[in-house]
Short mmCIF file of C-alpha atoms in Angstrom, two decimals:
data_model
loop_
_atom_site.label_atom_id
_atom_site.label_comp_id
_atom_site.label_asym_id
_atom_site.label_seq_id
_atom_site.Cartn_x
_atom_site.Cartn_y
_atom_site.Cartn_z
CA UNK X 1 79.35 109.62 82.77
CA UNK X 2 78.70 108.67 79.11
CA UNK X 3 77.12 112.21 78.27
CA UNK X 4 80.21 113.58 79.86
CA UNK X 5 81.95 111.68 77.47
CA UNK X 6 80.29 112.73 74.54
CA UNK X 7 80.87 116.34 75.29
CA UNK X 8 84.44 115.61 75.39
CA UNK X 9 83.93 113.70 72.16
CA UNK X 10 82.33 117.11 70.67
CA UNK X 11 85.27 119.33 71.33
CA UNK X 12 87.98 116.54 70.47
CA UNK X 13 87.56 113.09 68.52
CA UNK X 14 90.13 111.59 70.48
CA UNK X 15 89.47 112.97 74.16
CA UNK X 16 91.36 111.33 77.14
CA UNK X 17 89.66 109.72 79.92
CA UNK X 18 90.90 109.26 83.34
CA UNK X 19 89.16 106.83 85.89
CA UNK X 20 90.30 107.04 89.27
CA UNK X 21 89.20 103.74 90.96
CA UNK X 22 88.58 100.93 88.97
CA UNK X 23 86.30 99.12 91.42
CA UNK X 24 83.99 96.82 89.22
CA UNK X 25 85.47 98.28 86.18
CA UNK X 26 81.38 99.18 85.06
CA UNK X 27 82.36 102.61 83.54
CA UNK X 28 85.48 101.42 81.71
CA UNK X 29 83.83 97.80 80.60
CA UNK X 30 80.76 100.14 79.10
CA UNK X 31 82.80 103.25 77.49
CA UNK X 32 85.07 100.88 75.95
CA UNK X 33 82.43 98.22 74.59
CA UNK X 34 79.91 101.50 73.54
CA UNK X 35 82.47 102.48 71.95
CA UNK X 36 83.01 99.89 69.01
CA UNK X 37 78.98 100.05 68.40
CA UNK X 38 78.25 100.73 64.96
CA UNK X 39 75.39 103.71 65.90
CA UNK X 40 78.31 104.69 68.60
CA UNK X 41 80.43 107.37 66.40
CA UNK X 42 80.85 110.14 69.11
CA UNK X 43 82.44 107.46 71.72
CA UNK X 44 85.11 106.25 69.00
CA UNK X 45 88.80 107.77 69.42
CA UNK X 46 88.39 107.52 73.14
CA UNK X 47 91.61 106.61 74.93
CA UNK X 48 90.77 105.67 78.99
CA UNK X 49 93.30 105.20 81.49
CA UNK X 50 91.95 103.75 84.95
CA UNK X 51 93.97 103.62 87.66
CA UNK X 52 92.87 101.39 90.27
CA UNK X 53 95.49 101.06 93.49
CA UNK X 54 94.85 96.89 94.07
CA UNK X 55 95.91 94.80 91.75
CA UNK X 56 93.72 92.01 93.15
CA UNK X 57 90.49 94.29 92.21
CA UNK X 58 91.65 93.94 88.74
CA UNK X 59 91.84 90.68 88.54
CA UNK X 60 88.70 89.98 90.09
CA UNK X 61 86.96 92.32 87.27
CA UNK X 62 88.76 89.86 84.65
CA UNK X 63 88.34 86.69 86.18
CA UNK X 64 84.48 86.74 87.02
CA UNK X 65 82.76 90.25 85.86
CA UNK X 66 84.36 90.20 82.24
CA UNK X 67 86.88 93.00 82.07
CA UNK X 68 89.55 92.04 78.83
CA UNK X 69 91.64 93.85 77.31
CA UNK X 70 90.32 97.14 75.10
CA UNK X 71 92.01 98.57 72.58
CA UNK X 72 92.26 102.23 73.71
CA UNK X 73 92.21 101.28 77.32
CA UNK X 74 95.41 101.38 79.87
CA UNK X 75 95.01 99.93 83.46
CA UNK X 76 98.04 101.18 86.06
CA UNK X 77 97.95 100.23 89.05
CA UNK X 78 98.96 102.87 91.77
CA UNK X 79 97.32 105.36 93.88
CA UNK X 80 94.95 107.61 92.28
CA UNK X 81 96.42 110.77 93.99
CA UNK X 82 100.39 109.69 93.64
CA UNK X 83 99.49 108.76 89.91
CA UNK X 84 97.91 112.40 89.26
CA UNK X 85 101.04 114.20 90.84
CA UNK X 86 104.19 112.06 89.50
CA UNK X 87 103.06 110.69 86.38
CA UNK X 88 100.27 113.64 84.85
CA UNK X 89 100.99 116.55 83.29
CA UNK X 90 98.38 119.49 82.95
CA UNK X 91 96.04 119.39 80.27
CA UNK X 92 96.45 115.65 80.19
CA UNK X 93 92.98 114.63 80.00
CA UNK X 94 90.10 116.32 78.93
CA UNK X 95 88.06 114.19 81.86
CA UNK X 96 88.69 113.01 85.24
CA UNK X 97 86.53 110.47 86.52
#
């Protein structure tokens, strides 16, 4: 997921990332932490959105597996599919996760 990321990063400094599911929040926890390393310049400029449809998930990833809040990083909470067709216009993000 990262390398998709960094091509993303190669055609636009500021690509936009969409996470469908937030489960554990792994991906989002990494990309956004990788992403304020030093030796990390082709992450930086990232903005992520994850959408994850239970709230309680998110607050499990904050309470005991150490998701905070990330600059850069947006959390809705909502049905992947319902958030993709009322709230996303085309050419929105340059990757869907």
């Amino acid at each position: 997921q990262m390398e998709f990321v960094r091509q993303a990063w190669a055609k636009d400094k500021s690509p936009r990332v969409l996470v469908i599911g937030g489960g554990g929040y792994t991906f989002p926890r990494y990309m956004m932490e990788m992403r304020d390393q030093p030796n990390a310049a082709e992450y930086r400029g990232t903005r992520l959105d994850v959408v994850e449809i239970d709230p309680g998930v998110t607050k499990v990833a904050r309470d005991h597996l150490g998701l905070k809040d990330y600059e850069g990083m947006h959390v809705v909470h909502m049905d992947g599919r319902q958030f993709i067709d009322e709230r996303v216009e085309p050419g929105t993000y340059d990757l869907v996760i």
